[in-house]
PDB file of C-alpha atoms in Angstrom:
ATOM      1  CA  MET E   1     125.711  84.675 148.365  1.00 81.00           C
ATOM      2  CA  GLU E   2     124.125  85.205 144.958  1.00 82.00           C
ATOM      3  CA  GLN E   3     127.258  83.843 143.288  1.00 87.00           C
ATOM      4  CA  PHE E   4     127.176  80.740 145.482  1.00 92.00           C
ATOM      5  CA  PHE E   5     123.502  79.827 144.947  1.00 91.00           C
ATOM      6  CA  GLY E   6     123.488  80.905 141.310  1.00 92.00           C
ATOM      7  CA  GLY E   7     126.827  79.532 140.131  1.00 93.00           C
ATOM      8  CA  ILE E   8     128.949  77.488 142.521  1.00 94.00           C
ATOM      9  CA  LEU E   9     126.139  75.357 143.978  1.00 96.00           C
ATOM     10  CA  PRO E  10     124.412  74.266 140.733  1.00 96.00           C
ATOM     11  CA  LEU E  11     127.661  73.562 138.875  1.00 96.00           C
ATOM     12  CA  SER E  12     129.050  71.603 141.829  1.00 97.00           C
ATOM     13  CA  ALA E  13     125.786  69.699 142.226  1.00 97.00           C
ATOM     14  CA  PHE E  14     125.751  68.708 138.563  1.00 96.00           C
ATOM     15  CA  ALA E  15     129.395  67.581 138.691  1.00 97.00           C
ATOM     16  CA  VAL E  16     128.791  65.490 141.827  1.00 98.00           C
ATOM     17  CA  PHE E  17     125.644  64.011 140.277  1.00 97.00           C
ATOM     18  CA  ILE E  18     127.403  62.918 137.070  1.00 97.00           C
ATOM     19  CA  CYS E  19     130.693  61.772 138.615  1.00 97.00           C
ATOM     20  CA  GLY E  20     129.157  60.142 141.685  1.00 96.00           C
ATOM     21  CA  THR E  21     126.564  58.234 139.684  1.00 95.00           C
ATOM     22  CA  SER E  22     129.146  57.074 137.129  1.00 94.00           C
ATOM     23  CA  LEU E  23     131.557  55.879 139.820  1.00 95.00           C
ATOM     24  CA  ARG E  24     128.884  53.908 141.651  1.00 92.00           C
ATOM     25  CA  ILE E  25     127.717  52.211 138.464  1.00 89.00           C
ATOM     26  CA  ALA E  26     131.333  51.396 137.567  1.00 88.00           C
ATOM     27  CA  ALA E  27     131.819  49.897 141.036  1.00 87.00           C
ATOM     28  CA  TRP E  28     128.749  47.711 140.574  1.00 83.00           C
ATOM     29  CA  LEU E  29     130.017  46.456 137.233  1.00 79.00           C
ATOM     30  CA  ARG E  30     133.414  45.578 138.745  1.00 80.00           C
ATOM     31  CA  ARG E  31     131.911  43.740 141.698  1.00 75.00           C
ATOM     32  CA  PRO E  32     132.060  39.954 141.215  1.00 70.00           C
ATOM     33  CA  VAL E  33     128.915  37.837 141.356  1.00 65.00           C
ATOM     34  CA  PRO E  34     129.823  34.297 142.457  1.00 62.00           C
ATOM     35  CA  PHE E  35     126.603  32.597 141.314  1.00 63.00           C
ATOM     36  CA  GLN E  36     124.499  32.581 138.177  1.00 66.00           C
ATOM     37  CA  LEU E  37     121.413  34.763 138.676  1.00 66.00           C
ATOM     38  CA  THR E  38     119.549  33.988 135.464  1.00 69.00           C
ATOM     39  CA  LEU E  39     115.766  34.082 135.819  1.00 67.00           C
ATOM     40  CA  PHE E  40     113.650  31.496 134.054  1.00 68.00           C
ATOM     41  CA  PRO E  41     112.109  31.450 131.536  1.00 68.00           C
ATOM     42  CA  GLU E  42     115.018  33.286 129.977  1.00 68.00           C
ATOM     43  CA  PRO E  43     114.109  35.687 127.112  1.00 72.00           C
ATOM     44  CA  ARG E  44     115.531  34.566 123.776  1.00 72.00           C
ATOM     45  CA  GLY E  45     117.753  36.839 121.710  1.00 76.00           C
ATOM     46  CA  LYS E  46     118.625  40.497 122.100  1.00 78.00           C
ATOM     47  CA  ALA E  47     115.142  41.636 121.095  1.00 85.00           C
ATOM     48  CA  GLY E  48     113.553  39.421 123.734  1.00 81.00           C
ATOM     49  CA  LYS E  49     115.904  40.656 126.437  1.00 78.00           C
ATOM     50  CA  LEU E  50     115.349  44.273 125.432  1.00 84.00           C
ATOM     51  CA  ALA E  51     111.585  43.763 125.542  1.00 84.00           C
ATOM     52  CA  ALA E  52     111.827  42.151 128.987  1.00 82.00           C
ATOM     53  CA  VAL E  53     113.911  45.012 130.396  1.00 83.00           C
ATOM     54  CA  ALA E  54     111.716  47.679 128.801  1.00 86.00           C
ATOM     55  CA  GLY E  55     108.533  46.032 130.046  1.00 87.00           C
ATOM     56  CA  GLU E  56     109.798  45.793 133.608  1.00 86.00           C
ATOM     57  CA  PHE E  57     111.193  49.334 133.521  1.00 88.00           C
ATOM     58  CA  LEU E  58     108.030  50.933 132.129  1.00 91.00           C
ATOM     59  CA  PHE E  59     105.368  48.915 133.929  1.00 92.00           C
ATOM     60  CA  CYS E  60     107.053  47.451 137.066  1.00 91.00           C
ATOM     61  CA  GLY E  61     105.504  44.068 136.305  1.00 88.00           C
ATOM     62  CA  THR E  62     107.153  42.223 139.201  1.00 87.00           C
ATOM     63  CA  LEU E  63     105.804  44.698 141.740  1.00 93.00           C
ATOM     64  CA  PHE E  64     102.369  44.586 140.084  1.00 94.00           C
ATOM     65  CA  ARG E  65     102.188  40.833 140.653  1.00 92.00           C
ATOM     66  CA  GLU E  66     103.302  41.106 144.280  1.00 93.00           C
ATOM     67  CA  ASN E  67     101.482  44.175 145.643  1.00 95.00           C
ATOM     68  CA  ARG E  68      99.119  46.078 143.380  1.00 96.00           C
ATOM     69  CA  LEU E  69      98.408  48.941 145.760  1.00 96.00           C
ATOM     70  CA  LEU E  70     102.106  49.601 146.270  1.00 96.00           C
ATOM     71  CA  TRP E  71     102.583  49.251 142.508  1.00 97.00           C
ATOM     72  CA  LEU E  72      99.984  51.973 141.907  1.00 97.00           C
ATOM     73  CA  TRP E  73     101.824  54.558 144.024  1.00 97.00           C
ATOM     74  CA  VAL E  74     105.285  53.586 142.746  1.00 97.00           C
ATOM     75  CA  TRP E  75     104.203  53.588 139.109  1.00 97.00           C
ATOM     76  CA  LEU E  76     102.297  56.868 139.509  1.00 98.00           C
ATOM     77  CA  PHE E  77     105.360  58.502 141.057  1.00 97.00           C
ATOM     78  CA  HIS E  78     107.715  57.383 138.306  1.00 96.00           C
ATOM     79  CA  VAL E  79     105.338  58.362 135.508  1.00 97.00           C
ATOM     80  CA  SER E  80     104.729  61.808 137.003  1.00 98.00           C
ATOM     81  CA  LEU E  81     108.476  62.265 137.541  1.00 97.00           C
ATOM     82  CA  ALA E  82     109.218  61.399 133.906  1.00 96.00           C
ATOM     83  CA  MET E  83     106.499  63.763 132.693  1.00 97.00           C
ATOM     84  CA  ILE E  84     107.773  66.562 134.929  1.00 97.00           C
ATOM     85  CA  LEU E  85     111.356  66.165 133.719  1.00 97.00           C
ATOM     86  CA  ALA E  86     110.198  66.221 130.102  1.00 97.00           C
ATOM     87  CA  GLY E  87     107.934  69.172 130.850  1.00 96.00           C
ATOM     88  CA  HIS E  88     110.773  71.144 132.417  1.00 96.00           C
ATOM     89  CA  LEU E  89     113.042  70.497 129.449  1.00 96.00           C
ATOM     90  CA  LEU E  90     110.462  71.345 126.782  1.00 96.00           C
ATOM     91  CA  GLY E  91     108.525  73.988 128.692  1.00 95.00           C
ATOM     92  CA  ILE E  92     111.588  76.060 129.500  1.00 95.00           C
ATOM     93  CA  SER E  93     113.183  75.556 126.080  1.00 95.00           C
ATOM     94  CA  PHE E  94     110.038  76.539 124.149  1.00 95.00           C
ATOM     95  CA  LEU E  95     108.590  78.911 126.788  1.00 94.00           C
ATOM     96  CA  ARG E  96     105.521  76.646 127.095  1.00 95.00           C
ATOM     97  CA  GLY E  97     105.095  76.664 123.335  1.00 96.00           C
ATOM     98  CA  GLN E  98     106.064  73.020 122.814  1.00 95.00           C
ATOM     99  CA  PHE E  99     102.538  71.979 121.776  1.00 97.00           C
ATOM    100  CA  THR E 100     102.656  74.338 118.812  1.00 96.00           C
ATOM    101  CA  LEU E 101     104.875  71.682 117.233  1.00 95.00           C
ATOM    102  CA  ILE E 102     101.790  69.457 116.928  1.00 95.00           C
ATOM    103  CA  GLY E 103      99.472  72.201 115.678  1.00 94.00           C
ATOM    104  CA  ALA E 104      98.228  73.916 118.840  1.00 95.00           C
ATOM    105  CA  THR E 105      97.989  77.683 119.072  1.00 96.00           C
ATOM    106  CA  PRO E 106     100.459  79.463 121.381  1.00 95.00           C
ATOM    107  CA  GLU E 107      97.648  80.211 123.857  1.00 96.00           C
ATOM    108  CA  THR E 108      96.456  76.591 123.888  1.00 97.00           C
ATOM    109  CA  SER E 109     100.019  75.328 124.213  1.00 97.00           C
ATOM    110  CA  SER E 110     100.636  77.574 127.209  1.00 95.00           C
ATOM    111  CA  LEU E 111      97.436  76.367 128.907  1.00 95.00           C
ATOM    112  CA  LEU E 112      98.218  72.701 128.213  1.00 96.00           C
ATOM    113  CA  SER E 113     101.757  73.080 129.527  1.00 96.00           C
ATOM    114  CA  THR E 114     100.547  74.821 132.681  1.00 94.00           C
ATOM    115  CA  TYR E 115      97.722  72.413 133.492  1.00 95.00           C
ATOM    116  CA  LEU E 116      99.705  69.281 132.679  1.00 97.00           C
ATOM    117  CA  GLY E 117     102.607  70.488 134.815  1.00 96.00           C
ATOM    118  CA  ALA E 118     100.298  71.217 137.748  1.00 96.00           C
ATOM    119  CA  ALA E 119      98.524  67.859 137.368  1.00 97.00           C
ATOM    120  CA  MET E 120     101.785  65.903 137.263  1.00 97.00           C
ATOM    121  CA  GLY E 121     103.020  67.808 140.308  1.00 97.00           C
ATOM    122  CA  MET E 122      99.861  66.882 142.210  1.00 98.00           C
ATOM    123  CA  PHE E 123     100.170  63.225 141.179  1.00 98.00           C
ATOM    124  CA  MET E 124     103.761  63.187 142.399  1.00 98.00           C
ATOM    125  CA  ILE E 125     102.831  64.702 145.757  1.00 98.00           C
ATOM    126  CA  ILE E 126      99.917  62.273 146.201  1.00 98.00           C
ATOM    127  CA  SER E 127     102.070  59.239 145.399  1.00 98.00           C
ATOM    128  CA  LEU E 128     104.947  60.365 147.635  1.00 98.00           C
ATOM    129  CA  THR E 129     102.540  61.070 150.490  1.00 98.00           C
ATOM    130  CA  ALA E 130     101.012  57.601 150.073  1.00 98.00           C
ATOM    131  CA  LEU E 131     104.457  55.963 150.123  1.00 97.00           C
ATOM    132  CA  LEU E 132     105.422  57.997 153.184  1.00 97.00           C
ATOM    133  CA  CYS E 133     102.212  57.009 155.002  1.00 97.00           C
ATOM    134  CA  ARG E 134     102.774  53.363 154.106  1.00 97.00           C
ATOM    135  CA  ARG E 135     106.185  53.418 155.736  1.00 96.00           C
ATOM    136  CA  PHE E 136     104.823  55.168 158.818  1.00 96.00           C
ATOM    137  CA  PHE E 137     101.518  53.366 159.403  1.00 96.00           C
ATOM    138  CA  THR E 138     102.455  49.812 158.370  1.00 95.00           C
ATOM    139  CA  PRO E 139     104.278  48.347 161.408  1.00 95.00           C
ATOM    140  CA  ASP E 140     106.375  45.768 159.540  1.00 95.00           C
ATOM    141  CA  VAL E 141     107.418  48.281 156.897  1.00 95.00           C
ATOM    142  CA  ARG E 142     108.229  50.905 159.532  1.00 95.00           C
ATOM    143  CA  LYS E 143     110.519  48.467 161.365  1.00 95.00           C
ATOM    144  CA  LEU E 144     112.436  47.726 158.176  1.00 93.00           C
ATOM    145  CA  THR E 145     112.686  51.346 157.047  1.00 94.00           C
ATOM    146  CA  GLU E 146     116.185  52.782 157.288  1.00 93.00           C
ATOM    147  CA  PRO E 147     116.591  56.431 158.348  1.00 93.00           C
ATOM    148  CA  LEU E 148     117.844  57.446 154.913  1.00 93.00           C
ATOM    149  CA  ALA E 149     114.640  56.120 153.333  1.00 94.00           C
ATOM    150  CA  TRP E 150     112.745  58.846 155.203  1.00 96.00           C
ATOM    151  CA  VAL E 151     115.231  61.413 153.926  1.00 96.00           C
ATOM    152  CA  ASP E 152     114.701  60.198 150.353  1.00 96.00           C
ATOM    153  CA  LEU E 153     110.932  60.603 150.489  1.00 97.00           C
ATOM    154  CA  LEU E 154     110.926  63.876 152.420  1.00 97.00           C
ATOM    155  CA  LEU E 155     113.480  65.484 150.116  1.00 97.00           C
ATOM    156  CA  LEU E 156     111.519  64.441 147.030  1.00 98.00           C
ATOM    157  CA  LEU E 157     108.321  65.709 148.630  1.00 98.00           C
ATOM    158  CA  THR E 158     109.792  69.128 149.448  1.00 98.00           C
ATOM    159  CA  VAL E 159     111.077  69.466 145.877  1.00 98.00           C
ATOM    160  CA  ALA E 160     107.627  68.594 144.516  1.00 98.00           C
ATOM    161  CA  LEU E 161     105.814  70.931 146.919  1.00 98.00           C
ATOM    162  CA  SER E 162     108.095  73.863 146.156  1.00 97.00           C
ATOM    163  CA  GLY E 163     107.630  73.265 142.439  1.00 96.00           C
ATOM    164  CA  LEU E 164     103.845  73.039 142.695  1.00 96.00           C
ATOM    165  CA  ALA E 165     103.786  76.233 144.763  1.00 95.00           C
ATOM    166  CA  MET E 166     104.841  78.127 141.647  1.00 93.00           C
ATOM    167  CA  TYR E 167     101.457  77.222 140.118  1.00 91.00           C
ATOM    168  CA  LEU E 168      99.521  79.002 142.854  1.00 89.00           C
ATOM    169  CA  PRO E 169      97.082  81.711 141.694  1.00 86.00           C
ATOM    170  CA  GLY E 170      98.724  85.087 141.347  1.00 83.00           C
ATOM    171  CA  TYR E 171     102.214  83.666 140.841  1.00 87.00           C
ATOM    172  CA  HIS E 172     103.899  84.215 137.494  1.00 84.00           C
ATOM    173  CA  THR E 173     107.076  82.400 136.476  1.00 85.00           C
ATOM    174  CA  ASP E 174     109.383  84.541 134.371  1.00 91.00           C
ATOM    175  CA  LEU E 175     110.303  81.773 131.933  1.00 93.00           C
ATOM    176  CA  PRO E 176     112.488  83.941 129.649  1.00 94.00           C
ATOM    177  CA  SER E 177     114.774  84.813 132.568  1.00 95.00           C
ATOM    178  CA  VAL E 178     114.791  81.168 133.702  1.00 95.00           C
ATOM    179  CA  ARG E 179     115.741  80.020 130.193  1.00 96.00           C
ATOM    180  CA  ALA E 180     118.486  82.633 129.947  1.00 95.00           C
ATOM    181  CA  TYR E 181     119.858  81.589 133.327  1.00 96.00           C
ATOM    182  CA  MET E 182     119.813  77.875 132.422  1.00 95.00           C
ATOM    183  CA  ALA E 183     121.529  78.598 129.113  1.00 95.00           C
ATOM    184  CA  GLY E 184     124.262  80.395 131.030  1.00 95.00           C
ATOM    185  CA  LEU E 185     124.719  77.368 133.299  1.00 94.00           C
ATOM    186  CA  LEU E 186     125.084  75.056 130.306  1.00 92.00           C
ATOM    187  CA  THR E 187     127.854  77.256 128.908  1.00 93.00           C
ATOM    188  CA  LEU E 188     129.508  77.483 132.356  1.00 91.00           C
ATOM    189  CA  ARG E 189     128.802  81.218 132.437  1.00 91.00           C
ATOM    190  CA  PRO E 190     125.852  81.511 134.814  1.00 91.00           C
ATOM    191  CA  GLY E 191     124.099  84.845 134.897  1.00 90.00           C
ATOM    192  CA  PRO E 192     121.989  86.311 137.685  1.00 91.00           C
ATOM    193  CA  LEU E 193     119.382  84.092 139.308  1.00 92.00           C
ATOM    194  CA  PRO E 194     115.722  84.861 138.540  1.00 92.00           C
ATOM    195  CA  THR E 195     114.391  87.104 141.287  1.00 90.00           C
ATOM    196  CA  SER E 196     111.444  84.910 142.353  1.00 90.00           C
ATOM    197  CA  PRO E 197     111.866  83.639 145.949  1.00 92.00           C
ATOM    198  CA  LEU E 198     109.870  80.485 145.141  1.00 94.00           C
ATOM    199  CA  PHE E 199     112.125  79.711 142.202  1.00 95.00           C
ATOM    200  CA  LYS E 200     115.230  80.163 144.356  1.00 95.00           C
ATOM    201  CA  ILE E 201     113.832  77.792 146.996  1.00 96.00           C
ATOM    202  CA  HIS E 202     112.817  75.178 144.428  1.00 97.00           C
ATOM    203  CA  PHE E 203     116.099  75.435 142.536  1.00 97.00           C
ATOM    204  CA  SER E 204     118.167  75.149 145.730  1.00 97.00           C
ATOM    205  CA  LEU E 205     116.242  72.022 146.765  1.00 98.00           C
ATOM    206  CA  VAL E 206     116.822  70.482 143.339  1.00 98.00           C
ATOM    207  CA  ASN E 207     120.563  71.127 143.689  1.00 98.00           C
ATOM    208  CA  LEU E 208     120.496  69.517 147.121  1.00 98.00           C
ATOM    209  CA  LEU E 209     118.775  66.499 145.577  1.00 97.00           C
ATOM    210  CA  LEU E 210     121.455  66.247 142.869  1.00 97.00           C
ATOM    211  CA  LEU E 211     124.198  66.330 145.518  1.00 97.00           C
ATOM    212  CA  TYR E 212     122.448  63.652 147.556  1.00 97.00           C
ATOM    213  CA  TYR E 213     121.359  61.354 144.721  1.00 96.00           C
ATOM    214  CA  PRO E 214     124.597  59.388 144.027  1.00 95.00           C
ATOM    215  CA  PHE E 215     124.925  58.412 147.693  1.00 93.00           C
ATOM    216  CA  SER E 216     121.285  57.505 148.329  1.00 94.00           C
ATOM    217  CA  GLN E 217     118.869  54.674 147.657  1.00 91.00           C
ATOM    218  CA  LEU E 218     117.400  56.805 144.877  1.00 93.00           C
ATOM    219  CA  LEU E 219     120.147  55.423 142.656  1.00 92.00           C
ATOM    220  CA  HIS E 220     118.131  52.207 142.323  1.00 88.00           C
ATOM    221  CA  GLY E 221     116.961  53.535 138.953  1.00 84.00           C
ATOM    222  CA  ALA E 222     120.451  53.017 137.547  1.00 83.00           C
ATOM    223  CA  GLY E 223     120.978  49.838 139.543  1.00 83.00           C
ATOM    224  CA  PHE E 224     117.904  48.358 137.893  1.00 85.00           C
ATOM    225  CA  PHE E 225     119.728  47.980 134.580  1.00 80.00           C
ATOM    226  CA  VAL E 226     122.786  46.351 136.174  1.00 78.00           C
ATOM    227  CA  ASN E 227     120.548  43.960 138.085  1.00 78.00           C
ATOM    228  CA  ARG E 228     118.497  43.036 135.028  1.00 76.00           C
ATOM    229  CA  ALA E 229     121.658  42.455 132.991  1.00 73.00           C
ATOM    230  CA  MET E 230     122.706  39.790 135.503  1.00 71.00           C
ATOM    231  CA  GLN E 231     119.246  38.234 135.622  1.00 71.00           C
ATOM    232  CA  LEU E 232     118.961  37.987 131.833  1.00 70.00           C
ATOM    233  CA  GLU E 233     122.376  36.473 131.203  1.00 67.00           C
ATOM    234  CA  ALA E 234     122.452  33.230 129.281  1.00 62.00           C
ATOM    235  CA  ALA E 235     122.058  30.269 131.591  1.00 58.00           C
ATOM    236  CA  PRO E 236     125.063  27.971 132.085  1.00 57.00           C
ATOM    237  CA  ILE E 237     125.371  24.977 129.759  1.00 57.00           C
ATOM    238  CA  PHE E 238     126.426  21.532 130.986  1.00 55.00           C
ATOM    239  CA  PRO E 239     128.803  20.242 129.899  1.00 57.00           C
ATOM    240  CA  THR E 240     130.465  23.566 129.262  1.00 58.00           C
ATOM    241  CA  PRO E 241     131.816  23.839 125.691  1.00 64.00           C
ATOM    242  CA  PRO E 242     135.588  24.425 125.371  1.00 67.00           C
ATOM    243  CA  GLY E 243     136.535  28.070 125.675  1.00 67.00           C
ATOM    244  CA  LYS E 244     133.197  29.111 127.174  1.00 62.00           C
ATOM    245  CA  PRO E 245     133.338  30.683 130.670  1.00 58.00           C
ATOM    246  CA  THR E 246     131.717  28.549 133.330  1.00 53.00           C
ATOM    247  CA  ARG E 247     130.426  31.465 135.362  1.00 52.00           C
ATOM    248  CA  SER E 248     128.815  34.815 134.886  1.00 52.00           C
ATOM    249  CA  ARG E 249     130.910  37.449 133.143  1.00 56.00           C
ATOM    250  CA  PHE E 250     130.232  39.596 136.183  1.00 53.00           C
ATOM    251  CA  ALA E 251     132.359  37.117 138.136  1.00 50.00           C
ATOM    252  CA  GLU E 252     135.380  37.362 135.846  1.00 51.00           C
ATOM    253  CA  PRO E 253     137.314  39.767 138.126  1.00 47.00           C
ATOM    254  CA  LYS E 254     136.854  37.280 140.949  1.00 45.00           C
ATOM    255  CA  GLU E 255     138.155  34.450 138.787  1.00 44.00           C
ATOM    256  CA  GLN E 256     141.193  36.496 137.837  1.00 46.00           C
ATOM    257  CA  ASN E 257     141.868  37.235 141.498  1.00 46.00           C
ATOM    258  CA  ASN E 258     141.689  33.533 142.294  1.00 46.00           C
ATOM    259  CA  MET E 259     144.109  32.740 139.473  1.00 43.00           C
ATOM    260  CA  ALA E 260     146.511  35.331 140.852  1.00 44.00           C
ATOM    261  CA  GLU E 261     146.737  33.538 144.199  1.00 44.00           C
ATOM    262  CA  SER E 262     149.888  31.619 144.955  1.00 41.00           C
ATOM    263  CA  PRO E 263     149.954  27.864 144.205  1.00 42.00           C
ATOM    264  CA  GLY E 264     150.620  27.176 147.849  1.00 45.00           C
ATOM    265  CA  GLN E 265     147.417  28.863 148.908  1.00 44.00           C
ATOM    266  CA  SER E 266     145.382  26.942 146.344  1.00 42.00           C
ATOM    267  CA  GLY E 267     147.053  23.689 147.306  1.00 44.00           C
ATOM    268  CA  ASP E 268     146.388  24.208 151.001  1.00 44.00           C
ATOM    269  CA  ARG E 269     142.698  24.627 150.335  1.00 39.00           C
ATOM    270  CA  GLY E 270     142.642  21.565 148.114  1.00 41.00           C
ATOM    271  CA  GLU E 271     144.391  19.358 150.722  1.00 40.00           C
ATOM    272  CA  SER E 272     141.964  20.389 153.447  1.00 38.00           C
ATOM    273  CA  GLN E 273     139.027  18.991 151.510  1.00 38.00           C
ATOM    274  CA  PRO E 274     138.061  15.334 152.142  1.00 38.00           C
TER     275      PRO E 274
END
């Protein structure tokens, strides 16, 4: 059992997460888009497009204009998630000494890391609870909510709650053993799991989330970039210059499929038109 939860499960979860996410993104990129989806006004140049994507990604401007209360909870969740991921990476790597890199003492760095981690965990739980309540108590939203949307929120909430539980008074996280264990996973030679029951629960839930992520609506984070790429494509020009494609480059596979059809099929369709 220890070998399964400490070695087989996390390595399998990471492999499924990477491969599943990559395959879904590749499938999106291969899927033809029959119509131009460019939004106006179209940003000019690569710098303008990059600024538009970065602004939407960081600040969720479209959602802010449509529903500011919903924007608050969504933005708070994503910011706290980003801070928690960065905190896990730096806090475990430097044993909560990451703030010494900017001049803090080891004691101050440890306190800052602990309090910031707890605060971000609380913000995540508050935002997820608000989003869950919105889906439950708003009749129109509840009718449109798919069953898997509940699973998404509840799984994220259990991961956040189990992580925040490790900040309870009297609980001490053995970071050196956690760092040694994570280093073993990265080298594909996992050692023994840290003995803390709370860590085992939290770590198992995180692995479950990684297994679930590629097949869930949580993948919208990656889909955002594919969607924005289509929306920021150059608008069609009329008349179309020679050699310039008349449709979105996302539709090229569809065009190739149409060209591969037999002449008889194309002719039949043409004759049926008035």
